[in-house]
């Protein structure tokens, strides 16, 4: 997956690292009033009634109608649940929404009897998302006095996805090419990113081309818990600076849902302006290329290309970008070739070395065949999702073999860092 984490070299920030990403117990409550006549209702009828409740709830969010929103809540639900739901409504106040809707997935008699169907939230950020993204909600319903209410958000069962608005009031910065969503306490970082975002989109487009959305959603979680929720459990979030994520990707149709750049505010706050610019452009390159990047594509190409775009125009010398590689070359230990994928799952200097070698090899490729051809090679190799595509793509598109590329790279390294 594009976006493995790594530690930055001294040229960027000594304490920073680059990445591509406990539930609250639900209080005990009395059982709901028995559902009169439910056993005689059809599954379809009950699901339609639930969807009607959720449709009213969604409309209330979009129209900022708190009275209508709270009308969807079970009046006998625990006070903590009702409080969190009202906070959710207020936390969304600044978030620009193009779409916010719910869908009850077609279920079974069991889901009707339990009143705990599969529910997804379908939402889109205005000015960012070309298509809505879907996330699981896990709502439960209770029937009282002949009508249905939302009575549980299933947080205790670990079924509900949580967005930034579930962690506090959202503070939003909007630029011509993106939306930055943070919280109280992240305003300074949000302002810095807002000043960089549009130029970063232009810098990525200058290399990749205009064939991408060119609108970016940036999230600034204020806690490690929120960071883990937004990037997923597969990322080790300690020390990372940022990660590019997406909810759903279909390479065949080039369909990407929910692309986001998520910053670790604890780390990113300490980055210099140059460091922040490099990190943002690196991650935005992953966003731009995501529709053409299949799982299984060689990591050296994915991360080396993103680093190339990130460092391009930074004014940093090769020795500052790749200090470990420079020291290795000066000791006469030229790398045998690009790093293996497993090298990106290490930590410390080993991970730094993998990124530095990848950046250096891609930069050499650019000098050898040019940026347009390198982008063409990336699209061909990354979309195939297999390292075996590298040699054939190089031969067909660039007229050289992998061995020839590596040998010319090694020769250049010896001259560059001697």
XYZ file of N, CA, C and O in Angstrom, residues 256-398:
572
model
N -11.784 6.185 -6.688
C -11.180 6.343 -5.366
C -12.162 7.074 -4.462
O -12.654 8.146 -4.798
N -12.451 6.473 -3.321
C -13.347 7.095 -2.353
C -12.563 7.566 -1.123
O -11.686 6.866 -0.627
N -12.902 8.750 -0.654
C -12.363 9.256 0.597
C -10.871 9.434 0.662
O -10.277 9.125 1.709
N -10.208 9.938 -0.398
C -8.762 10.168 -0.274
C -8.504 11.322 0.696
O -9.133 12.378 0.606
N -7.588 11.099 1.624
C -7.267 12.108 2.624
C -5.770 12.086 2.921
O -5.126 11.041 2.830
N -5.256 13.232 3.305
C -3.927 13.305 3.900
C -4.135 13.606 5.376
O -4.749 14.619 5.726
N -3.670 12.709 6.229
C -3.855 12.836 7.671
C -2.505 13.154 8.313
O -1.544 12.397 8.144
N -2.432 14.248 9.031
C -1.197 14.639 9.705
C -1.225 14.225 11.168
O -2.278 14.259 11.812
N -0.073 13.830 11.657
C 0.123 13.629 13.093
C 0.535 14.983 13.662
O 1.678 15.408 13.505
N -0.393 15.662 14.289
C -0.122 17.032 14.719
C 0.992 17.108 15.754
O 1.720 18.104 15.809
N 1.167 16.063 16.547
C 2.226 16.075 17.556
C 3.604 16.139 16.917
O 4.538 16.726 17.473
N 3.742 15.532 15.734
C 5.013 15.536 15.018
C 5.092 16.687 14.023
O 6.097 17.384 13.933
N 4.031 16.898 13.278
C 4.048 17.906 12.206
C 4.211 19.318 12.742
O 4.758 20.183 12.053
N 3.743 19.566 13.956
C 3.899 20.900 14.551
C 5.364 21.316 14.649
O 5.679 22.509 14.662
N 6.265 20.327 14.723
C 7.690 20.624 14.915
C 8.451 20.753 13.598
O 9.647 21.037 13.612
N 7.796 20.536 12.479
C 8.470 20.595 11.186
C 8.744 22.036 10.776
O 7.923 22.929 10.989
N 9.898 22.234 10.151
C 10.180 23.538 9.548
C 9.274 23.732 8.344
O 8.608 22.795 7.881
N 9.245 24.935 7.815
C 8.412 25.194 6.641
C 8.833 24.321 5.465
O 7.987 23.789 4.737
N 10.138 24.153 5.263
C 10.624 23.316 4.169
C 10.209 21.866 4.385
O 9.753 21.177 3.457
N 10.354 21.397 5.625
C 9.992 20.016 5.944
C 8.504 19.781 5.699
O 8.106 18.773 5.110
N 7.680 20.704 6.163
C 6.231 20.553 5.993
C 5.865 20.543 4.515
O 5.009 19.770 4.078
N 6.530 21.378 3.743
C 6.263 21.442 2.302
C 6.605 20.103 1.635
O 5.840 19.600 0.803
N 7.738 19.524 2.006
C 8.149 18.237 1.426
C 7.161 17.137 1.790
O 6.730 16.342 0.948
N 6.782 17.077 3.073
C 5.847 16.049 3.528
C 4.507 16.172 2.810
O 3.942 15.191 2.326
N 3.978 17.391 2.732
C 2.680 17.593 2.083
C 2.726 17.182 0.620
O 1.822 16.495 0.123
N 3.765 17.568 -0.082
C 3.853 17.220 -1.508
C 4.052 15.726 -1.710
O 3.531 15.149 -2.676
N 4.803 15.097 -0.834
C 4.974 13.643 -0.897
C 3.613 12.949 -0.778
O 3.258 12.101 -1.599
N 2.862 13.317 0.263
C 1.580 12.648 0.490
C 0.568 12.971 -0.598
O -0.227 12.118 -1.001
N 0.593 14.197 -1.089
C -0.329 14.551 -2.160
C 0.003 13.831 -3.453
O -0.882 13.590 -4.284
N 1.249 13.467 -3.639
C 1.611 12.643 -4.795
C 0.934 11.286 -4.701
O 0.429 10.751 -5.704
N 0.904 10.706 -3.493
C 0.184 9.447 -3.307
C -1.301 9.614 -3.629
O -1.919 8.731 -4.227
N -1.883 10.740 -3.229
C -3.294 10.989 -3.522
C -3.514 11.081 -5.033
O -4.440 10.472 -5.586
N -2.647 11.839 -5.714
C -2.779 12.008 -7.166
C -2.651 10.682 -7.898
O -3.367 10.423 -8.874
N -1.750 9.836 -7.436
C -1.446 8.590 -8.146
C -2.279 7.404 -7.676
O -2.156 6.313 -8.235
N -3.142 7.598 -6.677
C -3.806 6.445 -6.053
C -4.652 5.649 -7.027
O -4.706 4.417 -6.953
N -5.333 6.312 -7.952
C -6.191 5.586 -8.890
C -5.389 4.710 -9.838
O -5.953 3.828 -10.497
N -4.087 4.929 -9.923
C -3.217 4.147 -10.801
C -2.257 3.256 -10.023
O -1.330 2.700 -10.611
N -2.467 3.117 -8.719
C -1.519 2.394 -7.876
C -2.194 1.203 -7.226
O -3.027 1.351 -6.327
N -1.828 0.018 -7.681
C -2.411 -1.208 -7.149
C -1.573 -1.738 -5.997
O -0.356 -1.530 -5.940
N -2.238 -2.420 -5.073
C -1.497 -3.108 -4.029
C -0.580 -4.144 -4.679
O -0.963 -4.837 -5.618
N 0.643 -4.233 -4.180
C 1.615 -5.166 -4.745
C 2.621 -4.515 -5.660
O 3.600 -5.145 -6.065
N 2.394 -3.252 -6.012
C 3.380 -2.533 -6.827
C 4.652 -2.333 -6.008
O 4.598 -2.227 -4.785
N 5.813 -2.287 -6.656
C 7.074 -2.186 -5.910
C 7.156 -0.897 -5.098
O 6.968 0.203 -5.628
N 7.464 -1.053 -3.812
C 7.482 0.092 -2.910
C 8.566 1.096 -3.264
O 8.389 2.302 -3.060
N 9.685 0.638 -3.807
C 10.748 1.584 -4.124
C 10.285 2.599 -5.163
O 10.670 3.773 -5.109
N 9.430 2.154 -6.091
C 8.919 3.072 -7.098
C 7.884 4.022 -6.499
O 7.926 5.237 -6.732
N 6.957 3.476 -5.703
C 5.902 4.306 -5.126
C 6.478 5.384 -4.206
O 6.142 6.567 -4.320
N 7.332 4.966 -3.293
C 7.866 5.914 -2.319
C 8.978 6.775 -2.917
O 9.105 7.954 -2.572
N 9.769 6.200 -3.812
C 10.813 6.985 -4.452
C 10.238 8.083 -5.323
O 10.746 9.212 -5.342
N 9.144 7.777 -6.029
C 8.511 8.777 -6.872
C 7.880 9.878 -6.020
O 8.006 11.076 -6.329
N 7.193 9.491 -4.928
C 6.593 10.497 -4.045
C 7.661 11.373 -3.412
O 7.483 12.590 -3.273
N 8.788 10.784 -3.038
C 9.894 11.571 -2.495
C 10.483 12.496 -3.556
O 10.847 13.639 -3.274
N 10.582 11.997 -4.778
C 11.111 12.829 -5.857
C 10.260 14.093 -6.010
O 10.789 15.212 -6.095
N 8.946 13.921 -6.037
C 8.059 15.082 -6.177
C 8.139 15.962 -4.938
O 8.152 17.195 -5.028
N 8.215 15.332 -3.766
C 8.287 16.103 -2.532
C 9.518 16.985 -2.445
O 9.438 18.147 -2.035
N 10.657 16.457 -2.843
C 11.922 17.196 -2.746
C 12.182 18.092 -3.957
O 13.034 18.987 -3.889
N 11.475 17.850 -5.041
C 11.700 18.615 -6.263
C 11.516 20.112 -5.991
O 10.495 20.557 -5.489
N 12.517 20.888 -6.331
C 12.445 22.325 -6.140
C 12.658 22.785 -4.714
O 12.470 23.968 -4.408
N 13.050 21.868 -3.819
C 13.223 22.231 -2.408
C 14.509 23.003 -2.161
O 14.654 23.667 -1.127
N 15.467 22.893 -3.090
C 16.761 23.529 -2.890
C 17.701 22.737 -2.012
O 18.842 23.153 -1.779
N 17.251 21.579 -1.524
C 18.101 20.738 -0.684
C 19.066 19.935 -1.550
O 18.693 19.414 -2.603
N 20.291 19.825 -1.107
C 21.303 19.089 -1.862
C 21.087 17.589 -1.704
O 20.458 17.137 -0.734
N 21.594 16.784 -2.640
C 21.482 15.329 -2.514
C 22.051 14.808 -1.193
O 21.502 13.866 -0.624
N 23.117 15.411 -0.717
C 23.710 14.943 0.543
C 22.795 15.202 1.721
O 22.787 14.432 2.682
N 22.033 16.267 1.701
C 21.105 16.536 2.785
C 19.859 15.669 2.673
O 19.256 15.295 3.677
N 19.452 15.344 1.450
C 18.290 14.487 1.260
C 18.619 13.040 1.597
O 17.797 12.332 2.188
N 19.807 12.594 1.234
C 20.176 11.180 1.404
C 21.522 11.056 2.122
O 22.481 10.526 1.559
N 21.623 11.500 3.383
C 22.914 11.460 4.077
C 23.419 10.045 4.343
O 24.623 9.788 4.257
N 22.519 9.116 4.660
C 22.950 7.740 4.923
C 23.473 7.085 3.647
O 24.472 6.355 3.680
N 22.818 7.349 2.546
C 23.276 6.810 1.266
C 24.630 7.404 0.902
O 25.523 6.684 0.423
N 24.804 8.690 1.137
C 26.086 9.335 0.832
C 27.214 8.708 1.640
O 28.292 8.418 1.105
N 26.970 8.466 2.927
C 28.012 7.835 3.764
C 28.312 6.422 3.292
O 29.470 5.998 3.272
N 27.275 5.706 2.906
C 27.473 4.339 2.423
C 28.333 4.321 1.168
O 29.268 3.511 1.047
N 28.044 5.222 0.242
C 28.800 5.268 -1.008
C 30.253 5.635 -0.747
O 31.173 5.066 -1.352
N 30.481 6.543 0.172
C 31.848 6.981 0.452
C 32.681 5.890 1.104
O 33.910 5.919 1.039
N 32.031 4.927 1.727
C 32.769 3.794 2.302
C 32.982 2.685 1.283
O 33.542 1.636 1.614
N 32.532 2.933 0.047
C 32.710 1.935 -1.004
C 31.629 0.879 -1.049
O 31.761 -0.109 -1.780
N 30.523 1.074 -0.318
C 29.441 0.087 -0.280
C 28.290 0.549 -1.168
O 27.252 1.010 -0.693
N 28.460 0.428 -2.445
C 27.393 0.798 -3.361
C 26.218 -0.169 -3.238
O 26.424 -1.391 -3.148
N 24.985 0.340 -3.226
C 23.833 -0.572 -3.150
C 23.771 -1.467 -4.380
O 24.103 -1.051 -5.488
N 23.329 -2.699 -4.170
C 23.226 -3.651 -5.272
C 22.052 -3.343 -6.185
O 22.058 -3.698 -7.358
N 21.033 -2.696 -5.636
C 19.839 -2.395 -6.420
C 18.828 -1.684 -5.554
O 19.136 -1.236 -4.444
N 17.605 -1.565 -6.026
C 16.566 -0.900 -5.227
C 16.231 -1.722 -3.991
O 16.442 -2.948 -3.972
N 15.732 -1.091 -2.953
C 15.365 -1.843 -1.749
C 14.192 -2.778 -2.011
O 13.366 -2.531 -2.898
N 14.128 -3.855 -1.255
C 12.994 -4.777 -1.322
C 11.815 -4.187 -0.560
O 11.982 -3.321 0.303
N 10.631 -4.690 -0.841
C 9.446 -4.207 -0.131
C 9.580 -4.386 1.373
O 9.115 -3.543 2.158
N 10.197 -5.480 1.802
C 10.325 -5.740 3.238
C 11.190 -4.692 3.930
O 11.055 -4.471 5.134
N 12.042 -4.011 3.177
C 12.872 -2.969 3.780
C 12.034 -1.772 4.234
O 12.501 -0.983 5.069
N 10.827 -1.647 3.710
C 9.958 -0.542 4.105
C 9.118 -0.886 5.333
O 8.318 -0.066 5.788
N 9.307 -2.074 5.865
C 8.582 -2.483 7.065
C 9.517 -2.592 8.262
O 9.204 -3.247 9.250
N 10.668 -1.938 8.158
C 11.608 -1.881 9.266
C 11.442 -0.525 9.955
O 10.433 0.147 9.802
N 12.446 -0.110 10.701
C 12.401 1.183 11.362
C 13.814 1.735 11.459
O 14.783 1.066 11.124
N 13.910 2.966 11.893
C 15.214 3.580 12.113
C 15.990 3.798 10.834
O 15.438 4.111 9.779
N 17.322 3.610 10.917
C 18.196 3.876 9.774
C 17.914 2.948 8.596
O 18.112 3.330 7.443
N 17.469 1.719 8.886
C 17.154 0.809 7.792
C 16.038 1.336 6.922
O 16.094 1.259 5.689
N 15.026 1.918 7.553
C 13.913 2.490 6.800
C 14.356 3.760 6.083
O 13.997 3.993 4.922
N 15.138 4.592 6.771
C 15.661 5.797 6.126
C 16.452 5.431 4.873
O 16.319 6.072 3.826
N 17.293 4.403 4.990
C 18.118 3.993 3.856
C 17.262 3.531 2.681
O 17.573 3.813 1.519
N 16.156 2.828 2.967
C 15.268 2.355 1.899
C 14.661 3.538 1.146
O 14.609 3.543 -0.091
N 14.233 4.543 1.876
C 13.662 5.718 1.228
C 14.718 6.500 0.449
O 14.462 6.984 -0.655
N 15.885 6.642 1.021
C 16.930 7.408 0.351
C 17.373 6.731 -0.941
O 17.582 7.390 -1.965
N 17.541 5.429 -0.911
C 17.902 4.705 -2.135
C 16.793 4.824 -3.179
O 17.067 5.005 -4.377
N 15.536 4.752 -2.736
C 14.413 4.850 -3.670
C 14.349 6.229 -4.309
O 14.164 6.349 -5.531
N 14.495 7.263 -3.486
C 14.495 8.624 -4.040
C 15.625 8.789 -5.051
O 15.429 9.318 -6.146
N 16.810 8.316 -4.697
C 17.976 8.479 -5.563
C 17.788 7.742 -6.884
O 18.134 8.259 -7.958
N 17.238 6.535 -6.835
C 17.053 5.751 -8.057
C 16.003 6.402 -8.961
O 16.189 6.480 -10.185
N 14.906 6.886 -8.382
C 13.881 7.535 -9.204
C 14.417 8.848 -9.774
O 14.172 9.172 -10.943
N 15.159 9.598 -8.968
C 15.733 10.838 -9.480
C 16.685 10.546 -10.641
O 16.704 11.266 -11.645
N 17.462 9.470 -10.525
C 18.346 9.076 -11.616
C 17.537 8.691 -12.856
O 17.893 9.055 -13.986
N 16.441 7.980 -12.639
C 15.579 7.585 -13.753
C 15.040 8.817 -14.469
O 14.988 8.859 -15.714
N 14.651 9.833 -13.693
C 14.150 11.066 -14.294
C 15.222 11.721 -15.152
O 14.965 12.179 -16.275
N 16.447 11.775 -14.647
C 17.523 12.388 -15.427
C 17.845 11.557 -16.665
O 18.258 12.099 -17.694
N 17.627 10.259 -16.563
C 17.954 9.370 -17.676
C 16.893 9.432 -18.781
O 17.227 9.468 -19.976
N 15.612 9.455 -18.408
C 14.556 9.360 -19.426
C 13.603 10.553 -19.405
O 12.742 10.665 -20.289
N 13.695 11.429 -18.404
C 12.820 12.591 -18.330
C 11.599 12.348 -17.457
O 11.203 11.199 -17.201
N 10.975 13.426 -16.993
C 9.817 13.310 -16.111
C 8.607 12.669 -16.795
O 7.968 11.771 -16.216
N 8.234 13.089 -18.016
C 7.057 12.471 -18.643
C 7.187 10.961 -18.795
O 6.226 10.222 -18.544
N 8.362 10.501 -19.201
C 8.551 9.062 -19.365
C 8.539 8.351 -18.016
O 8.030 7.226 -17.896
N 9.075 8.997 -16.974
C 9.051 8.406 -15.634
C 7.615 8.266 -15.144
O 7.245 7.249 -14.546
N 6.789 9.275 -15.390
C 5.383 9.192 -15.014
C 4.695 8.063 -15.778
O 3.900 7.296 -15.223
N 5.002 7.939 -17.060
C 4.436 6.856 -17.864
C 4.859 5.500 -17.319
O 4.041 4.567 -17.245
N 6.120 5.377 -16.927
C 6.606 4.135 -16.330
C 5.892 3.855 -15.014
O 5.514 2.712 -14.726
N 5.714 4.898 -14.198
C 5.013 4.712 -12.925
C 3.612 4.161 -13.182
O 3.190 3.181 -12.559
N 2.871 4.793 -14.083
C 1.500 4.361 -14.350
C 1.467 2.902 -14.818
O 0.605 2.129 -14.385
N 2.369 2.547 -15.680
C 2.391 1.186 -16.226
C 2.742 0.171 -15.139
O 2.075 -0.860 -14.986
N 3.776 0.453 -14.368
C 4.257 -0.505 -13.369
C 3.323 -0.560 -12.164
O 2.948 -1.632 -11.690
N 2.944 0.618 -11.649
C 2.135 0.657 -10.436
C 0.750 0.075 -10.650
O 0.199 -0.589 -9.767
N 0.149 0.311 -11.803
C -1.195 -0.204 -12.050
C -1.204 -1.716 -12.227
O -2.228 -2.367 -11.994
N -0.063 -2.295 -12.611
C 0.027 -3.753 -12.756
C 0.061 -4.435 -11.406
O -0.383 -5.579 -11.257
N 0.608 -3.751 -10.395
C 0.612 -4.307 -9.047
C 1.547 -5.466 -8.839
O 1.307 -6.317 -7.977
N 2.641 -5.530 -9.618
C 3.604 -6.617 -9.444
C 4.993 -6.150 -9.829
O 5.156 -5.461 -10.856
N 6.012 -6.484 -9.036
C 7.380 -6.085 -9.372
C 7.870 -6.655 -10.699
O 8.797 -6.117 -11.311
N 7.253 -7.746 -11.155
C 7.694 -8.377 -12.397
C 7.457 -7.480 -13.614
O 8.009 -7.738 -14.684
N 6.655 -6.431 -13.452
C 6.349 -5.547 -14.569
C 7.479 -4.555 -14.836
O 7.535 -3.942 -15.904
N 8.399 -4.401 -13.866
C 9.418 -3.361 -13.968
C 10.281 -3.529 -15.212
O 10.448 -2.589 -15.998
N 10.828 -4.712 -15.408
C 11.788 -4.899 -16.497
C 11.132 -4.738 -17.866
O 11.670 -4.053 -18.743
N 9.960 -5.343 -18.050
C 9.309 -5.239 -19.356
C 8.898 -3.804 -19.653
O 9.010 -3.337 -20.791
N 8.430 -3.078 -18.630
C 8.040 -1.685 -18.841
C 9.249 -0.826 -19.187
O 9.188 0.028 -20.084
N 10.353 -1.043 -18.485
C 11.572 -0.286 -18.790
C 12.035 -0.546 -20.215
O 12.419 0.382 -20.942
N 12.004 -1.795 -20.633
C 12.459 -2.147 -21.981
C 11.553 -1.532 -23.043
O 12.031 -0.977 -24.042
N 10.238 -1.623 -22.845
C 9.301 -1.159 -23.862
C 9.195 0.366 -23.917
O 9.087 0.950 -25.006
N 9.245 1.008 -22.754
C 9.002 2.449 -22.713
C 10.264 3.286 -22.662
O 10.246 4.459 -23.063
N 11.346 2.709 -22.152
C 12.569 3.501 -21.989
C 13.765 2.921 -22.735
O 14.822 3.555 -22.781
